PDB file of C-alpha atoms in Angstrom:
ATOM      1  CA  MET A1124       7.333 -29.998 -32.900  1.00 49.00           C
ATOM      2  CA  THR A1125       8.094 -32.227 -29.919  1.00 48.00           C
ATOM      3  CA  THR A1126      11.757 -31.183 -29.855  1.00 48.00           C
ATOM      4  CA  ASN A1127      10.690 -27.541 -29.563  1.00 54.00           C
ATOM      5  CA  THR A1128       7.953 -28.185 -27.059  1.00 51.00           C
ATOM      6  CA  THR A1129      10.838 -30.183 -24.915  1.00 50.00           C
ATOM      7  CA  ALA A1130      13.310 -27.351 -25.375  1.00 53.00           C
ATOM      8  CA  LEU A1131      10.713 -24.965 -24.147  1.00 53.00           C
ATOM      9  CA  ASN A1132       9.427 -27.050 -21.115  1.00 57.00           C
ATOM     10  CA  GLY A1133      13.168 -27.418 -20.248  1.00 57.00           C
ATOM     11  CA  THR A1134      13.735 -23.720 -20.391  1.00 54.00           C
ATOM     12  CA  SER A1135      10.788 -23.466 -18.373  1.00 59.00           C
ATOM     13  CA  ASP A1136      11.876 -25.936 -15.740  1.00 61.00           C
ATOM     14  CA  ILE A1137      15.280 -23.869 -15.225  1.00 62.00           C
ATOM     15  CA  ALA A1138      13.057 -20.510 -14.860  1.00 56.00           C
ATOM     16  CA  SER A1139      10.976 -22.211 -12.415  1.00 61.00           C
ATOM     17  CA  ALA A1140      13.943 -23.756 -10.422  1.00 59.00           C
ATOM     18  CA  ASN A1141      15.734 -20.256 -10.615  1.00 65.00           C
ATOM     19  CA  ASP A1142      12.307 -18.466  -9.176  1.00 68.00           C
ATOM     20  CA  SER A1143      12.097 -20.829  -6.485  1.00 71.00           C
ATOM     21  CA  ALA A1144      15.838 -20.456  -5.457  1.00 70.00           C
ATOM     22  CA  ILE A1145      15.231 -16.861  -5.274  1.00 74.00           C
ATOM     23  CA  ASP A1146      11.969 -17.026  -3.200  1.00 71.00           C
ATOM     24  CA  SER A1147      13.830 -19.280  -0.816  1.00 72.00           C
ATOM     25  CA  GLU A1148      16.667 -16.792  -0.481  1.00 78.00           C
ATOM     26  CA  ILE A1149      14.034 -13.955  -0.152  1.00 69.00           C
ATOM     27  CA  ASP A1150      12.328 -15.947   2.605  1.00 70.00           C
ATOM     28  CA  SER A1151      15.610 -16.665   4.401  1.00 72.00           C
ATOM     29  CA  ALA A1152      16.536 -12.871   4.036  1.00 69.00           C
ATOM     30  CA  ILE A1153      13.151 -11.961   5.351  1.00 65.00           C
ATOM     31  CA  ALA A1154      13.432 -14.427   8.436  1.00 67.00           C
ATOM     32  CA  ALA A1155      16.989 -13.003   9.394  1.00 69.00           C
ATOM     33  CA  ALA A1156      15.909  -9.507   9.184  1.00 62.00           C
ATOM     34  CA  GLU A1157      12.814  -9.955  11.346  1.00 66.00           C
ATOM     35  CA  ALA A1158      15.065 -12.293  14.003  1.00 68.00           C
ATOM     36  CA  ALA A1159      17.333  -9.302  14.299  1.00 70.00           C
ATOM     37  CA  ARG A1160      14.730  -6.602  14.556  1.00 70.00           C
ATOM     38  CA  THR A1161      15.194  -5.289  18.155  1.00 72.00           C
ATOM     39  CA  ARG A1162      12.334  -2.664  18.220  1.00 81.00           C
ATOM     40  CA  LEU A1163       9.311  -2.954  20.442  1.00 92.00           C
ATOM     41  CA  ASP A1164       6.058  -4.884  19.358  1.00 91.00           C
ATOM     42  CA  PHE A1165       3.537  -1.729  19.079  1.00 93.00           C
ATOM     43  CA  ALA A1166       0.819  -4.097  19.369  1.00 92.00           C
ATOM     44  CA  LYS A1167       1.576  -5.861  22.408  1.00 92.00           C
ATOM     45  CA  ALA A1168       3.211  -2.664  24.256  1.00 94.00           C
ATOM     46  CA  ALA A1169      -0.067  -0.583  23.605  1.00 95.00           C
ATOM     47  CA  PRO A1170      -2.734  -2.731  22.686  1.00 95.00           C
ATOM     48  CA  LYS A1171      -5.602  -0.257  23.428  1.00 97.00           C
ATOM     49  CA  VAL A1172      -3.919   2.385  21.246  1.00 97.00           C
ATOM     50  CA  PHE A1173      -3.022  -0.372  18.642  1.00 95.00           C
ATOM     51  CA  ARG A1174      -7.041  -1.550  18.431  1.00 96.00           C
ATOM     52  CA  ALA A1175      -7.911   2.150  18.296  1.00 97.00           C
ATOM     53  CA  ILE A1176      -5.973   2.646  15.001  1.00 97.00           C
ATOM     54  CA  VAL A1177      -7.425  -0.676  13.649  1.00 96.00           C
ATOM     55  CA  GLY A1178     -10.803   0.808  14.485  1.00 97.00           C
ATOM     56  CA  PHE A1179      -9.976   4.010  12.893  1.00 98.00           C
ATOM     57  CA  ASP A1180      -8.597   2.214  10.005  1.00 97.00           C
ATOM     58  CA  ALA A1181     -11.877   0.148   9.693  1.00 97.00           C
ATOM     59  CA  ALA A1182     -14.130   3.113   9.923  1.00 98.00           C
ATOM     60  CA  ALA A1183     -12.201   5.078   7.244  1.00 98.00           C
ATOM     61  CA  ARG A1184     -12.467   2.669   4.581  1.00 97.00           C
ATOM     62  CA  ALA A1185     -15.911   1.952   5.086  1.00 97.00           C
ATOM     63  CA  GLY A1186     -17.929   2.829   2.018  1.00 96.00           C
ATOM     64  CA  LEU A1187     -14.965   3.141  -0.066  1.00 97.00           C
ATOM     65  CA  ASP A1188     -14.239   1.455  -3.451  1.00 96.00           C
ATOM     66  CA  PRO A1189     -11.423  -1.262  -2.349  1.00 95.00           C
ATOM     67  CA  ALA A1190      -9.220  -0.551  -5.266  1.00 95.00           C
ATOM     68  CA  LEU A1191      -9.111   3.077  -4.434  1.00 97.00           C
ATOM     69  CA  VAL A1192      -8.383   2.263  -0.883  1.00 97.00           C
ATOM     70  CA  GLU A1193      -5.262   0.395  -1.956  1.00 97.00           C
ATOM     71  CA  LEU A1194      -4.229   2.994  -4.401  1.00 98.00           C
ATOM     72  CA  ILE A1195      -4.385   5.797  -1.708  1.00 98.00           C
ATOM     73  CA  GLN A1196      -2.451   3.152   0.675  1.00 98.00           C
ATOM     74  CA  ILE A1197       0.359   2.577  -1.824  1.00 98.00           C
ATOM     75  CA  ARG A1198       0.845   6.299  -2.533  1.00 98.00           C
ATOM     76  CA  ALA A1199       1.369   7.143   1.033  1.00 98.00           C
ATOM     77  CA  SER A1200       3.726   4.476   1.418  1.00 98.00           C
ATOM     78  CA  HIS A1201       5.612   5.417  -1.497  1.00 98.00           C
ATOM     79  CA  LEU A1202       6.381   8.997  -0.234  1.00 98.00           C
ATOM     80  CA  ASN A1203       6.716   7.821   3.633  1.00 98.00           C
ATOM     81  CA  HIS A1204       9.289   5.155   2.175  1.00 97.00           C
ATOM     82  CA  CYS A1205       7.403   2.459   4.118  1.00 97.00           C
ATOM     83  CA  ALA A1206       8.593  -0.744   2.550  1.00 95.00           C
ATOM     84  CA  TYR A1207       6.747  -2.610   5.022  1.00 95.00           C
ATOM     85  CA  CYS A1208       3.487  -1.260   4.138  1.00 96.00           C
ATOM     86  CA  LEU A1209       3.943  -0.742   0.530  1.00 97.00           C
ATOM     87  CA  HIS A1210       4.631  -4.563   0.402  1.00 95.00           C
ATOM     88  CA  LEU A1211       1.370  -5.384   2.275  1.00 95.00           C
ATOM     89  CA  HIS A1212      -0.689  -3.186   0.235  1.00 96.00           C
ATOM     90  CA  THR A1213       0.677  -3.945  -3.188  1.00 97.00           C
ATOM     91  CA  ASN A1214      -0.020  -7.720  -2.294  1.00 95.00           C
ATOM     92  CA  ASP A1215      -3.496  -6.645  -1.212  1.00 95.00           C
ATOM     93  CA  ALA A1216      -4.163  -4.913  -4.381  1.00 96.00           C
ATOM     94  CA  ARG A1217      -3.100  -7.824  -6.203  1.00 95.00           C
ATOM     95  CA  LYS A1218      -5.344 -10.147  -4.446  1.00 93.00           C
ATOM     96  CA  ALA A1219      -8.097  -7.842  -5.208  1.00 91.00           C
ATOM     97  CA  GLY A1220      -7.653  -7.909  -8.699  1.00 93.00           C
ATOM     98  CA  GLU A1221      -5.425  -4.689  -9.375  1.00 95.00           C
ATOM     99  CA  SER A1222      -3.159  -4.729 -12.728  1.00 96.00           C
ATOM    100  CA  GLU A1223       0.296  -4.884 -12.332  1.00 96.00           C
ATOM    101  CA  ASP A1224       0.486  -2.055 -14.841  1.00 96.00           C
ATOM    102  CA  ARG A1225      -1.401   0.333 -12.508  1.00 97.00           C
ATOM    103  CA  LEU A1226       0.624  -1.008  -9.215  1.00 97.00           C
ATOM    104  CA  HIS A1227       3.815  -0.210 -11.119  1.00 96.00           C
ATOM    105  CA  LEU A1228       2.606   3.215 -12.232  1.00 98.00           C
ATOM    106  CA  VAL A1229       1.012   4.602  -8.963  1.00 98.00           C
ATOM    107  CA  ALA A1230       4.363   6.420  -7.912  1.00 97.00           C
ATOM    108  CA  VAL A1231       4.144   8.207 -11.422  1.00 98.00           C
ATOM    109  CA  TRP A1232       0.645   8.596 -11.536  1.00 98.00           C
ATOM    110  CA  ARG A1233       0.688  12.212 -13.335  1.00 97.00           C
ATOM    111  CA  GLU A1234       2.868  10.773 -16.094  1.00 98.00           C
ATOM    112  CA  ALA A1235       0.557   7.963 -16.679  1.00 97.00           C
ATOM    113  CA  ARG A1236      -2.928   9.604 -16.000  1.00 97.00           C
ATOM    114  CA  HIS A1237      -4.763   7.578 -18.444  1.00 97.00           C
ATOM    115  CA  PHE A1238      -4.292   4.410 -16.177  1.00 97.00           C
ATOM    116  CA  PHE A1239      -6.304   6.062 -13.451  1.00 98.00           C
ATOM    117  CA  THR A1240      -9.960   7.474 -13.244  1.00 98.00           C
ATOM    118  CA  GLU A1241     -10.354  11.082 -12.472  1.00 98.00           C
ATOM    119  CA  LYS A1242     -11.554  10.117  -9.103  1.00 98.00           C
ATOM    120  CA  GLU A1243      -8.474   8.105  -8.547  1.00 98.00           C
ATOM    121  CA  GLN A1244      -6.213  11.063  -9.748  1.00 98.00           C
ATOM    122  CA  ALA A1245      -8.125  13.404  -7.127  1.00 98.00           C
ATOM    123  CA  ALA A1246      -7.520  11.084  -4.510  1.00 98.00           C
ATOM    124  CA  LEU A1247      -3.836  10.297  -5.314  1.00 98.00           C
ATOM    125  CA  ALA A1248      -3.291  14.305  -5.341  1.00 98.00           C
ATOM    126  CA  LEU A1249      -4.944  14.685  -2.261  1.00 98.00           C
ATOM    127  CA  THR A1250      -3.194  11.885  -0.604  1.00 98.00           C
ATOM    128  CA  GLU A1251       0.176  13.545  -1.681  1.00 98.00           C
ATOM    129  CA  ALA A1252      -0.549  16.828  -0.384  1.00 98.00           C
ATOM    130  CA  VAL A1253      -1.899  15.497   3.095  1.00 98.00           C
ATOM    131  CA  THR A1254       1.015  13.057   3.442  1.00 98.00           C
ATOM    132  CA  LEU A1255       3.401  16.119   2.884  1.00 98.00           C
ATOM    133  CA  VAL A1256       1.483  18.545   4.495  1.00 97.00           C
ATOM    134  CA  ALA A1257       4.509  20.110   6.029  1.00 96.00           C
ATOM    135  CA  ASP A1258       5.553  21.014   2.366  1.00 95.00           C
ATOM    136  CA  GLY A1259       3.201  23.514   1.674  1.00 92.00           C
ATOM    137  CA  GLY A1260      -0.331  22.487   3.269  1.00 96.00           C
ATOM    138  CA  VAL A1261      -3.354  21.088   1.135  1.00 98.00           C
ATOM    139  CA  PRO A1262      -3.684  23.502  -1.901  1.00 98.00           C
ATOM    140  CA  ASP A1263      -7.066  24.885  -2.626  1.00 98.00           C
ATOM    141  CA  GLU A1264      -7.158  23.447  -6.060  1.00 98.00           C
ATOM    142  CA  VAL A1265      -6.258  19.950  -4.818  1.00 98.00           C
ATOM    143  CA  TYR A1266      -8.950  19.997  -2.309  1.00 98.00           C
ATOM    144  CA  ALA A1267     -11.275  21.327  -4.765  1.00 98.00           C
ATOM    145  CA  GLN A1268     -10.394  18.567  -7.244  1.00 98.00           C
ATOM    146  CA  ALA A1269     -10.977  16.213  -4.728  1.00 98.00           C
ATOM    147  CA  ALA A1270     -14.285  17.875  -3.547  1.00 98.00           C
ATOM    148  CA  ALA A1271     -15.452  17.744  -7.029  1.00 98.00           C
ATOM    149  CA  GLN A1272     -15.115  13.875  -7.296  1.00 98.00           C
ATOM    150  CA  PHE A1273     -16.396  12.880  -3.950  1.00 98.00           C
ATOM    151  CA  ASP A1274     -19.370  13.835  -1.891  1.00 98.00           C
ATOM    152  CA  ASP A1275     -18.874  15.070   1.606  1.00 98.00           C
ATOM    153  CA  GLY A1276     -19.152  11.774   3.236  1.00 98.00           C
ATOM    154  CA  GLU A1277     -16.882  10.029   0.628  1.00 98.00           C
ATOM    155  CA  LEU A1278     -14.256  12.986   1.110  1.00 98.00           C
ATOM    156  CA  ALA A1279     -14.315  12.810   4.903  1.00 98.00           C
ATOM    157  CA  HIS A1280     -13.488   8.828   4.641  1.00 98.00           C
ATOM    158  CA  VAL A1281     -10.853   9.497   1.929  1.00 98.00           C
ATOM    159  CA  LEU A1282      -9.134  12.019   4.417  1.00 98.00           C
ATOM    160  CA  ALA A1283      -9.437   9.650   7.340  1.00 98.00           C
ATOM    161  CA  LEU A1284      -7.888   6.993   5.205  1.00 98.00           C
ATOM    162  CA  ILE A1285      -4.787   9.131   4.076  1.00 98.00           C
ATOM    163  CA  MET A1286      -4.521  10.014   7.914  1.00 98.00           C
ATOM    164  CA  THR A1287      -4.784   6.230   9.057  1.00 98.00           C
ATOM    165  CA  ILE A1288      -2.110   4.924   6.317  1.00 98.00           C
ATOM    166  CA  ASN A1289       0.044   7.730   7.591  1.00 98.00           C
ATOM    167  CA  THR A1290      -0.300   6.546  10.866  1.00 98.00           C
ATOM    168  CA  TRP A1291       0.446   2.997   9.929  1.00 97.00           C
ATOM    169  CA  ASN A1292       3.592   4.365   8.047  1.00 98.00           C
ATOM    170  CA  ARG A1293       4.870   6.037  11.119  1.00 98.00           C
ATOM    171  CA  VAL A1294       4.018   3.037  13.086  1.00 96.00           C
ATOM    172  CA  ALA A1295       5.785   0.538  10.887  1.00 95.00           C
ATOM    173  CA  LEU A1296       8.838   2.756  10.430  1.00 96.00           C
ATOM    174  CA  ALA A1297       9.220   3.850  13.846  1.00 96.00           C
ATOM    175  CA  THR A1298       9.213   0.123  15.222  1.00 95.00           C
ATOM    176  CA  GLY A1299      11.282  -1.376  12.306  1.00 92.00           C
ATOM    177  CA  LYS A1300       8.682  -3.664  10.552  1.00 90.00           C
ATOM    178  CA  VAL A1301      10.301  -5.700   8.065  1.00 82.00           C
ATOM    179  CA  ALA A1302       9.003  -5.633   4.443  1.00 84.00           C
ATOM    180  CA  GLY A1303       7.933  -9.318   3.384  1.00 78.00           C
ATOM    181  CA  THR A1304       6.290  -9.856   6.901  1.00 79.00           C
ATOM    182  CA  ASP A1305       2.586  -9.748   7.382  1.00 80.00           C
ATOM    183  CA  GLU A1306       1.714  -9.156  11.252  1.00 74.00           C
ATOM    184  CA  ARG A1307      -2.012  -8.328  10.559  1.00 70.00           C
ATOM    185  CA  ARG A1308      -3.002 -12.128  10.556  1.00 61.00           C
ATOM    186  CA  GLN A1309      -1.171 -12.514  13.868  1.00 55.00           C
ATOM    187  CA  VAL A1310      -2.514  -9.621  15.612  1.00 47.00           C
ATOM    188  CA  ALA A1311      -5.670  -7.900  14.202  1.00 45.00           C
ATOM    189  CA  PRO A1312      -7.599  -8.450  10.980  1.00 41.00           C
ATOM    190  CA  GLY A1313      -8.744  -5.596   8.988  1.00 42.00           C
ATOM    191  CA  ARG A1314      -5.513  -3.294   8.688  1.00 42.00           C
TER     192      ARG A1314
END
């Protein structure tokens, strides 16, 4: 028994050392990417605009379930290919207690509906329709599904949240934000 435990501890120590080395490499790569970034700092260049978006975001999420907020932000960030926001919001969701299974399945939620409530499914469908609005508008059936799950006030907040994450995605993509960094703590809390 002692030999097996020792062997397992040795294997665990090797895995831990490998994880540490990988984390160190990732941290170095993130720092190098951030140092090479040449685009403007939106928050410093347009502080009133930035604060207005932060305020809009805070107002949009008020009264909504924090888990739902993160699912909406994650799905929109997937669709917009915004690695910076996707990294932020998956980490925020984990900190809020979201399961790894659900986080991995947000992008394919239709194929894994049993992981998401009807309310979450309605919000995810609406997120997709609003985010991809140029592809065909917001279909009546998607809107009706969301309206059946949320009262008017909640639905307005869900729509506002979808609008804010799409704005944040565009700010991050246009200014070359680097996934793995989190500038919220440096500039303004609440995003």
